[in-house]
mmCIF file of C-alpha atoms and ligand atoms in Angstrom:
data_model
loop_
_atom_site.group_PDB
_atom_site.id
_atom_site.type_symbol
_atom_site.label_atom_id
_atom_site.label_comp_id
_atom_site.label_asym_id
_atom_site.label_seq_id
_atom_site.Cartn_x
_atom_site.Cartn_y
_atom_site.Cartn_z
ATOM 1 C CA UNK O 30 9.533 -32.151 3.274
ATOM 2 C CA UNK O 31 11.314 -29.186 4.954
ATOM 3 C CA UNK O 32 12.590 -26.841 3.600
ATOM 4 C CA UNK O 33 16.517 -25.677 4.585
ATOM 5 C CA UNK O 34 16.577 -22.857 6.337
ATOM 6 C CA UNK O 35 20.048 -21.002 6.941
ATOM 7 C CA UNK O 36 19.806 -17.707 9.355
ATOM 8 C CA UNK O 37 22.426 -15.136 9.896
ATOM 9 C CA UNK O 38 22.302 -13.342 13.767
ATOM 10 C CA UNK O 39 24.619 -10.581 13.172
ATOM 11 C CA UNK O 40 24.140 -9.909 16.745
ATOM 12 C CA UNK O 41 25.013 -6.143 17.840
ATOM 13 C CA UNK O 42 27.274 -5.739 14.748
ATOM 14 C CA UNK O 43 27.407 -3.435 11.407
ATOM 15 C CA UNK O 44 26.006 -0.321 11.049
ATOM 16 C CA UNK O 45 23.554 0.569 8.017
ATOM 17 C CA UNK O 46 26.147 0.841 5.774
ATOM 18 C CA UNK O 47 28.165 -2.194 6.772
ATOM 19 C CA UNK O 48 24.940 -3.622 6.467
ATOM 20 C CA UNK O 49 23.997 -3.244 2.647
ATOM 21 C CA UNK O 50 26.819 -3.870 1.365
ATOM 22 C CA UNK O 51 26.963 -7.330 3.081
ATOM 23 C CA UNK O 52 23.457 -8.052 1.689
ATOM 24 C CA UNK O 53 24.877 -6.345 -1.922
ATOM 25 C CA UNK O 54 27.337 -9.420 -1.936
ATOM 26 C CA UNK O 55 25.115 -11.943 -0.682
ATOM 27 C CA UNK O 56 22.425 -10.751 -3.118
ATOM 28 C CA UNK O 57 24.897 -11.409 -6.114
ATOM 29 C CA UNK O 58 26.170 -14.646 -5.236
ATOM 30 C CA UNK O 59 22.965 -16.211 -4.168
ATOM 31 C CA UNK O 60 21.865 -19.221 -6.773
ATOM 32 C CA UNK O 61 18.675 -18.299 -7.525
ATOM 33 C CA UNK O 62 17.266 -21.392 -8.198
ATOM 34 C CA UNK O 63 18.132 -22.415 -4.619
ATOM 35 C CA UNK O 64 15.718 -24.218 -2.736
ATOM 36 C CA UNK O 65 17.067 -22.999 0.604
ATOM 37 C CA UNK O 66 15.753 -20.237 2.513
ATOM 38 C CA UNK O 67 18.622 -17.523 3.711
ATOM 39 C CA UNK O 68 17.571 -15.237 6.524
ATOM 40 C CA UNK O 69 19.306 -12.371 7.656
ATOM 41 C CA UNK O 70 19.021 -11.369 11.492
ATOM 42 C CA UNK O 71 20.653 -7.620 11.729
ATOM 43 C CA UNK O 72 20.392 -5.104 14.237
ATOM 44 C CA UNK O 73 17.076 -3.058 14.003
ATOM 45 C CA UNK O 74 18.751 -0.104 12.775
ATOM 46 C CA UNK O 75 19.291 -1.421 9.230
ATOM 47 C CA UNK O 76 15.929 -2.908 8.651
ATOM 48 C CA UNK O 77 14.492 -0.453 7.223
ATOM 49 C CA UNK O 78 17.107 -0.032 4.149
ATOM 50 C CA UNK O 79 17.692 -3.399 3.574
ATOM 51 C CA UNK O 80 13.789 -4.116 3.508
ATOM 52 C CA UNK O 81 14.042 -1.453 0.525
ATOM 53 C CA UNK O 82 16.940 -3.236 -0.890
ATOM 54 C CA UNK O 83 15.534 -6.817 -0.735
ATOM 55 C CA UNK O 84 12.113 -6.173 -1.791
ATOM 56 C CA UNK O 85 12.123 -8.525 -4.558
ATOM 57 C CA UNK O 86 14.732 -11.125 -3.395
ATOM 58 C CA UNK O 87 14.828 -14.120 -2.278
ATOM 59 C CA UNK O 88 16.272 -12.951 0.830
ATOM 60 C CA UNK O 89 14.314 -13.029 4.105
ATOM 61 C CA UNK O 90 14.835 -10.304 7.060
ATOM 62 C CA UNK O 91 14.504 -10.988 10.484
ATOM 63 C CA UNK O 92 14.372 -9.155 14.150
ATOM 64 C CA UNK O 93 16.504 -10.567 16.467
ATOM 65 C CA UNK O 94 14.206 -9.584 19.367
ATOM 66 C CA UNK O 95 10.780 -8.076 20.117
ATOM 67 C CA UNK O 96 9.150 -6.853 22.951
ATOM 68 C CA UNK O 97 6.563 -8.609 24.829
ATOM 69 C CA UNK O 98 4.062 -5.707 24.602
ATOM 70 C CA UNK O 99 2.128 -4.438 22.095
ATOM 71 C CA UNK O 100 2.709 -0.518 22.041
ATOM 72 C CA UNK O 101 3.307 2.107 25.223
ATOM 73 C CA UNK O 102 5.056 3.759 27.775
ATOM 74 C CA UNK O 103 8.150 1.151 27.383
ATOM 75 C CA UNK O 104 11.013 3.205 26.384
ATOM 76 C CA UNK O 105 13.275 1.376 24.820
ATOM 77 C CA UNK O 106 11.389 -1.327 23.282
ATOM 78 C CA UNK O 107 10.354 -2.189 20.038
ATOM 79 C CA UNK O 108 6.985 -3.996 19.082
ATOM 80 C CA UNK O 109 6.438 -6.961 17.146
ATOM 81 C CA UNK O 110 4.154 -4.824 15.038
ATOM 82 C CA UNK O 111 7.139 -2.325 14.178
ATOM 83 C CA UNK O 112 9.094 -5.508 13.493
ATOM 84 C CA UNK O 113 6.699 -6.968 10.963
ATOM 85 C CA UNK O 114 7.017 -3.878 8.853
ATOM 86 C CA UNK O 115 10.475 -5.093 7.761
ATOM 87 C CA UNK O 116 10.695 -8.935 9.205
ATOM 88 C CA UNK O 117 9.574 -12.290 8.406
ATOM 89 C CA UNK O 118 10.748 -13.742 11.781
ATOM 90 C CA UNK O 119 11.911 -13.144 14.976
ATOM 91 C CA UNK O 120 14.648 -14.649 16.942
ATOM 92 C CA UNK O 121 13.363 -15.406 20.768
ATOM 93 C CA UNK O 122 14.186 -16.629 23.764
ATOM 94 C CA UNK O 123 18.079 -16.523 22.450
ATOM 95 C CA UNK O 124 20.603 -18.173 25.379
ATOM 96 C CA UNK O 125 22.292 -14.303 25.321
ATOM 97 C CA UNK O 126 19.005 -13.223 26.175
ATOM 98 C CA UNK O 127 18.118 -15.392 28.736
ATOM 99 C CA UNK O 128 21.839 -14.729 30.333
ATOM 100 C CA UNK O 129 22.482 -11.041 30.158
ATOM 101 C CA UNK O 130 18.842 -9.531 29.996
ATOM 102 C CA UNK O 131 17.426 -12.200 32.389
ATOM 103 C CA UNK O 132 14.572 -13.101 30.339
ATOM 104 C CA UNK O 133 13.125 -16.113 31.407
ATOM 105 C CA UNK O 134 10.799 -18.938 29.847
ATOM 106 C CA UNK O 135 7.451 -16.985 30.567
ATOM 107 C CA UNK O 136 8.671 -13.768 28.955
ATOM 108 C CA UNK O 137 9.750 -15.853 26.102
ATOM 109 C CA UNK O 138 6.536 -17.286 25.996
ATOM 110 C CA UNK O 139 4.539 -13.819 26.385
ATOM 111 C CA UNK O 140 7.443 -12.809 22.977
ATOM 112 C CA UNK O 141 6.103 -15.750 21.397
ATOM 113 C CA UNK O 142 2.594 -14.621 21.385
ATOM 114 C CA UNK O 143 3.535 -11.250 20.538
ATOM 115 C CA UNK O 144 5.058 -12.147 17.495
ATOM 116 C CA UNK O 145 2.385 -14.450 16.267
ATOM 117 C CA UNK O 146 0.096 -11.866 16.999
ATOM 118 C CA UNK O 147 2.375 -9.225 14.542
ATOM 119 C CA UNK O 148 2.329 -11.778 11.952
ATOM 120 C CA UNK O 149 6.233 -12.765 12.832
ATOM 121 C CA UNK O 150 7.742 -16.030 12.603
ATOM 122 C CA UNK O 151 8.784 -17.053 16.184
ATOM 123 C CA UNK O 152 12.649 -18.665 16.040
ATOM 124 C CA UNK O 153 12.437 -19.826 19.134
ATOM 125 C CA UNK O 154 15.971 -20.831 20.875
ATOM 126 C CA UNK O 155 17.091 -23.641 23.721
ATOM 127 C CA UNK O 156 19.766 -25.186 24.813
ATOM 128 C CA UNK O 157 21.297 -26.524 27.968
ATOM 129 C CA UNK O 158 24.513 -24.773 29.387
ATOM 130 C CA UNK O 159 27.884 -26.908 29.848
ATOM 131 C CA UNK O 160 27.204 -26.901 33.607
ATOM 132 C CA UNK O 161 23.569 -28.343 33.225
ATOM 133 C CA UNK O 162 24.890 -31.228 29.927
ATOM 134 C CA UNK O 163 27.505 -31.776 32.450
ATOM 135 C CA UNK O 164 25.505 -32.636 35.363
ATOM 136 C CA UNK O 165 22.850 -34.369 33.304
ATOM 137 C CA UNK O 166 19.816 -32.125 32.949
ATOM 138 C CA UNK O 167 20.131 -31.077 29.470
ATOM 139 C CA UNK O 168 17.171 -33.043 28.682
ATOM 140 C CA UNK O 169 15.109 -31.564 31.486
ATOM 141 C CA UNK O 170 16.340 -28.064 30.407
ATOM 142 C CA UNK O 171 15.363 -28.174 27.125
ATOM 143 C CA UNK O 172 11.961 -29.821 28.061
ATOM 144 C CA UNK O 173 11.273 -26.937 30.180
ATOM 145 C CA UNK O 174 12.171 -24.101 27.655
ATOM 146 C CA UNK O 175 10.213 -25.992 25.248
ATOM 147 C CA UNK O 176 6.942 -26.588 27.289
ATOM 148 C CA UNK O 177 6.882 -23.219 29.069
ATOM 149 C CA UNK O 178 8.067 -21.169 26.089
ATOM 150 C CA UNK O 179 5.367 -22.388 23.856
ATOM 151 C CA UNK O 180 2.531 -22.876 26.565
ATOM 152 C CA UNK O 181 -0.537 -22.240 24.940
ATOM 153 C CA UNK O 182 1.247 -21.025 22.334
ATOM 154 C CA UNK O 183 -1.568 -22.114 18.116
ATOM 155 C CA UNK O 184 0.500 -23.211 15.626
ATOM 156 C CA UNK O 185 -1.738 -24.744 12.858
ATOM 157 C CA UNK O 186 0.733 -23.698 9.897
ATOM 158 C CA UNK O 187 4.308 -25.584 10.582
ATOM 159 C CA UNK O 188 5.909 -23.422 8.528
ATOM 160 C CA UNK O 189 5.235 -20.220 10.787
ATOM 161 C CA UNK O 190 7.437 -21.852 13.738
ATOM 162 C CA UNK O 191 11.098 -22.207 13.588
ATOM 163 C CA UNK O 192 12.840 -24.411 17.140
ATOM 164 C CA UNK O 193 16.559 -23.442 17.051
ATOM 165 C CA UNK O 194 18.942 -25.854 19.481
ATOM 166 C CA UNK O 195 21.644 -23.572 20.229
ATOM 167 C CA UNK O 196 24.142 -25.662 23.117
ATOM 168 C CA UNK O 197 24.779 -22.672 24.674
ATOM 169 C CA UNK O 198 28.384 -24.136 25.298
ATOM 170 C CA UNK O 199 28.711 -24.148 21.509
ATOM 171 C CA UNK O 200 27.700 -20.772 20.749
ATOM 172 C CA UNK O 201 30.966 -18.382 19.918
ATOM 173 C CA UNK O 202 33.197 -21.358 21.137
ATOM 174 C CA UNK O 203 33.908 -22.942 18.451
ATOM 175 C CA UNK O 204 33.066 -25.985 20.452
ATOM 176 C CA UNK O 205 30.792 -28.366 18.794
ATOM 177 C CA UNK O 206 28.158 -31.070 19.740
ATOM 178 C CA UNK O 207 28.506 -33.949 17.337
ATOM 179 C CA UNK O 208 26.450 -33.802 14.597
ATOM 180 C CA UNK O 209 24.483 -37.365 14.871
ATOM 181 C CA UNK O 210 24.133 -36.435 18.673
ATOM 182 C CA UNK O 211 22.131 -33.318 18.134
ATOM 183 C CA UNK O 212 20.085 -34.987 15.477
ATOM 184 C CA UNK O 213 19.461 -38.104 18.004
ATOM 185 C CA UNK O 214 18.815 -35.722 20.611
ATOM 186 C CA UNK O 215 16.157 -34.042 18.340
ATOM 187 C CA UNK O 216 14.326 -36.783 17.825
ATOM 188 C CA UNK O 217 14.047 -38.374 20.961
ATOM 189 C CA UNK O 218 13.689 -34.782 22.530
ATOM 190 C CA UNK O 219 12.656 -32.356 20.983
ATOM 191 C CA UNK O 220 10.076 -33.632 18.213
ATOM 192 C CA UNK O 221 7.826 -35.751 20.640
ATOM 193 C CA UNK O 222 8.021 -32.451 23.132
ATOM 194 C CA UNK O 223 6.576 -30.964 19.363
ATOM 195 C CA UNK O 224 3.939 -33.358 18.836
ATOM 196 C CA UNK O 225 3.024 -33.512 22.435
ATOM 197 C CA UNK O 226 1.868 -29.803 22.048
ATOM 198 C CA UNK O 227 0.394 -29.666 18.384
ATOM 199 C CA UNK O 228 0.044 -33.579 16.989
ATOM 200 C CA UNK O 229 2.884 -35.593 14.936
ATOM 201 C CA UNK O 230 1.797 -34.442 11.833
ATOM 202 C CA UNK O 231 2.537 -30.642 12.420
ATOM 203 C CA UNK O 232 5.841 -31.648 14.692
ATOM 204 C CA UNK O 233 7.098 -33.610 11.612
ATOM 205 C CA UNK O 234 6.984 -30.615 9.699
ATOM 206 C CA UNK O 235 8.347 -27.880 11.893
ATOM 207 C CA UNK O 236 11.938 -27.035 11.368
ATOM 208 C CA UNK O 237 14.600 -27.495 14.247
ATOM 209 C CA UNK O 238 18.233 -25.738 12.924
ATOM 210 C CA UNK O 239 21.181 -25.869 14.907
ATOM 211 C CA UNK O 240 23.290 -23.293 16.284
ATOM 212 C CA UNK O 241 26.557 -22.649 17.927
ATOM 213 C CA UNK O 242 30.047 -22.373 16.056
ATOM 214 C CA UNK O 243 28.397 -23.769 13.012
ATOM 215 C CA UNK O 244 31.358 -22.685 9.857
ATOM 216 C CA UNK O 245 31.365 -23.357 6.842
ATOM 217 C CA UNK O 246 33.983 -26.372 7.185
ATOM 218 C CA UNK O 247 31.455 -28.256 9.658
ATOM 219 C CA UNK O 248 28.178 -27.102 7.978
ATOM 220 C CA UNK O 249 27.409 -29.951 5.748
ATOM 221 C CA UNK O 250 27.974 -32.567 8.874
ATOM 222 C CA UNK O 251 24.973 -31.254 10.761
ATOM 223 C CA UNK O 252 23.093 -30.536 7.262
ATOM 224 C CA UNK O 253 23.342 -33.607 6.172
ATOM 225 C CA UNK O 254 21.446 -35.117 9.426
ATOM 226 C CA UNK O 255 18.074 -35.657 8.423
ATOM 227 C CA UNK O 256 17.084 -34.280 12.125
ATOM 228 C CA UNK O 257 18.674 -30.994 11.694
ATOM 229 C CA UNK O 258 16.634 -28.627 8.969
ATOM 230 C CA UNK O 259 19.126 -26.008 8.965
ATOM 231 C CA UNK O 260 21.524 -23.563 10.697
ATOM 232 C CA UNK O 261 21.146 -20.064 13.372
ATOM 233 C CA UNK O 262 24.799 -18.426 12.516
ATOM 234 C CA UNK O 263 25.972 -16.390 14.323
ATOM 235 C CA UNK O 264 30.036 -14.689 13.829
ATOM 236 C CA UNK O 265 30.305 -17.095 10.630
ATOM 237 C CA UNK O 266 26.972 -15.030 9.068
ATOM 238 C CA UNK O 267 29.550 -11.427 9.562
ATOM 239 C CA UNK O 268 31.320 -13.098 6.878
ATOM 240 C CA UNK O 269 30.007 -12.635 3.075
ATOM 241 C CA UNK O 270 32.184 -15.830 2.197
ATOM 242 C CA UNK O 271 31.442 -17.703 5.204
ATOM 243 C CA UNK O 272 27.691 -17.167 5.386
ATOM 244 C CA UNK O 273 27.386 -17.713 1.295
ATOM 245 C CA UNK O 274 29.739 -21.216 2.306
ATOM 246 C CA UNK O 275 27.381 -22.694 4.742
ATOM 247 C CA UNK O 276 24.298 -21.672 2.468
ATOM 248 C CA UNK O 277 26.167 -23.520 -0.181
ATOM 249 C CA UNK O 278 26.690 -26.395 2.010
ATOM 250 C CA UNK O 279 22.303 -26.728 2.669
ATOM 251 C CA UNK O 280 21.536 -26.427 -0.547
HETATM 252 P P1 PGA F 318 27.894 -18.690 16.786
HETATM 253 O O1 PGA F 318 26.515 -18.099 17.362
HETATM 254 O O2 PGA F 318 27.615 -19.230 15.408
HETATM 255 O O3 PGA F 318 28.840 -17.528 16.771
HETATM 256 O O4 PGA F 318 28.328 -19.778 17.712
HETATM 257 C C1 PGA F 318 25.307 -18.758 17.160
HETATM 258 C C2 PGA F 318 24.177 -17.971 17.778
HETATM 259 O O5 PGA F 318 24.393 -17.311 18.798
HETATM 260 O O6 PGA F 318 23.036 -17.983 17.276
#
């Protein structure tokens, strides 16, 4: 069984205050008998308050990037240790990342460590651009983010990794892949990449979400794959009604 796991990246948008009272809303309209997990992704500015304000709710808090290093002369940067005061998880490897800060697979896979190390919760993100689906190497892509992003990366405990397939032609687009597509791809793909690493029993039991232009009107199509364990959100989780729609929609 795996649990649903809906996560909002909020990206570089609201400030502290925007922040909590987003999470105020979401707080009072989340069932809590839910058996889905809702993460929030928000700048690291906010952390700290809404750690304070979610300390005994259901709601998880992620980062939606760490650095590869552990402490130092790296100005700018924030540690996965710093993180893991606030966070839960981490978002890695994300396709905005890899375009506009040119991080590449073995930086992702240095991240990874990093945040295992910290006690985080790697999310860690592929997915093929329209230029490589279109000339036929999305398989190849993905295969390659997978294997050199988590190369000789431990996982005994399933439920401390998180895959996230994000098409990056789907992200922000409103462009979708089809929903029985991504869950075919993910389990000829993706899952035997998985249990090539770390065995079929522990790939079985990792969650893969989608991601890209994922709404609350075409939530429940790729929740209701039994490939696809949950959703990365990105502009529909700035929305109190949207996000609380799509969490709706897993549960
Ligand atoms: P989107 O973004 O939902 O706005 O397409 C998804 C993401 O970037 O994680």
């Amino acid at each position: 069984m795996r649990i649903p796991l809906i996560a909002g990246n909020w990206k570089m948008n609201n400030t502290e205050k925007e922040a909590i009272a987003f999470v105020r809303v979401v707080m009072q309209r989340l069932d809590p008998n839910s058996d889905v997990e809702v993460l929030i992704c928000p700048p690291f500015t906010s952390l700290s308050q809404l750690h304070k304000l979610l300390v005994s709710s259901q709601l998880l808090l992620g980062a939606q990037n760490i650095s590869e290093k552990n402490s130092g002369a790296f100005t700018g940067e924030i540690s996965g240790k710093m993180a893991s005061e606030f966070c839960t998880h981490v978002i890695l490897g994300h396709s905005e990342r890899r375009a506009y800060y040119g991080e590449t697979d073995d930086l992702i896979n240095q991240k990874v460590k990093a945040a295992q190390k910290s006690g985080l919760i790697p999310m860690l993100c592929i997915g093929e651009t329209l230029e490589e689906k279109d000339t036929g190497l999305a398989t190849s892509v993905l295969t390659r983010q997978l294997k050199m992003g988590l190369k000789d990366v431990v996982c005994d405990d399933p439920s401390e990794m998180v895959i996230a397939y994000e098409p990056v032609w789907a992200i922000g687009t409103g462009r979708t892949a089809a929903a029985q597509d991504i869950s075919e791809l993910i389990a000829r793909v993706i899952r035997p990449i998985l249990a090539g690493i770390w065995g079929d029993k522990i790939a079985d039991q990792i969650r893969v979400l989608y991601g890209g232009s994922v709404k609350p009107e075409n939530a429940a199509s790729f929740l209701n794959q039994s490939e696809i364990d949950g959703a990365l959100v990105g502009g529909a989780s700035l929305s109190t009604s949207d996000f609380i729609g799509i969490i709706e929609k897993a549960s």
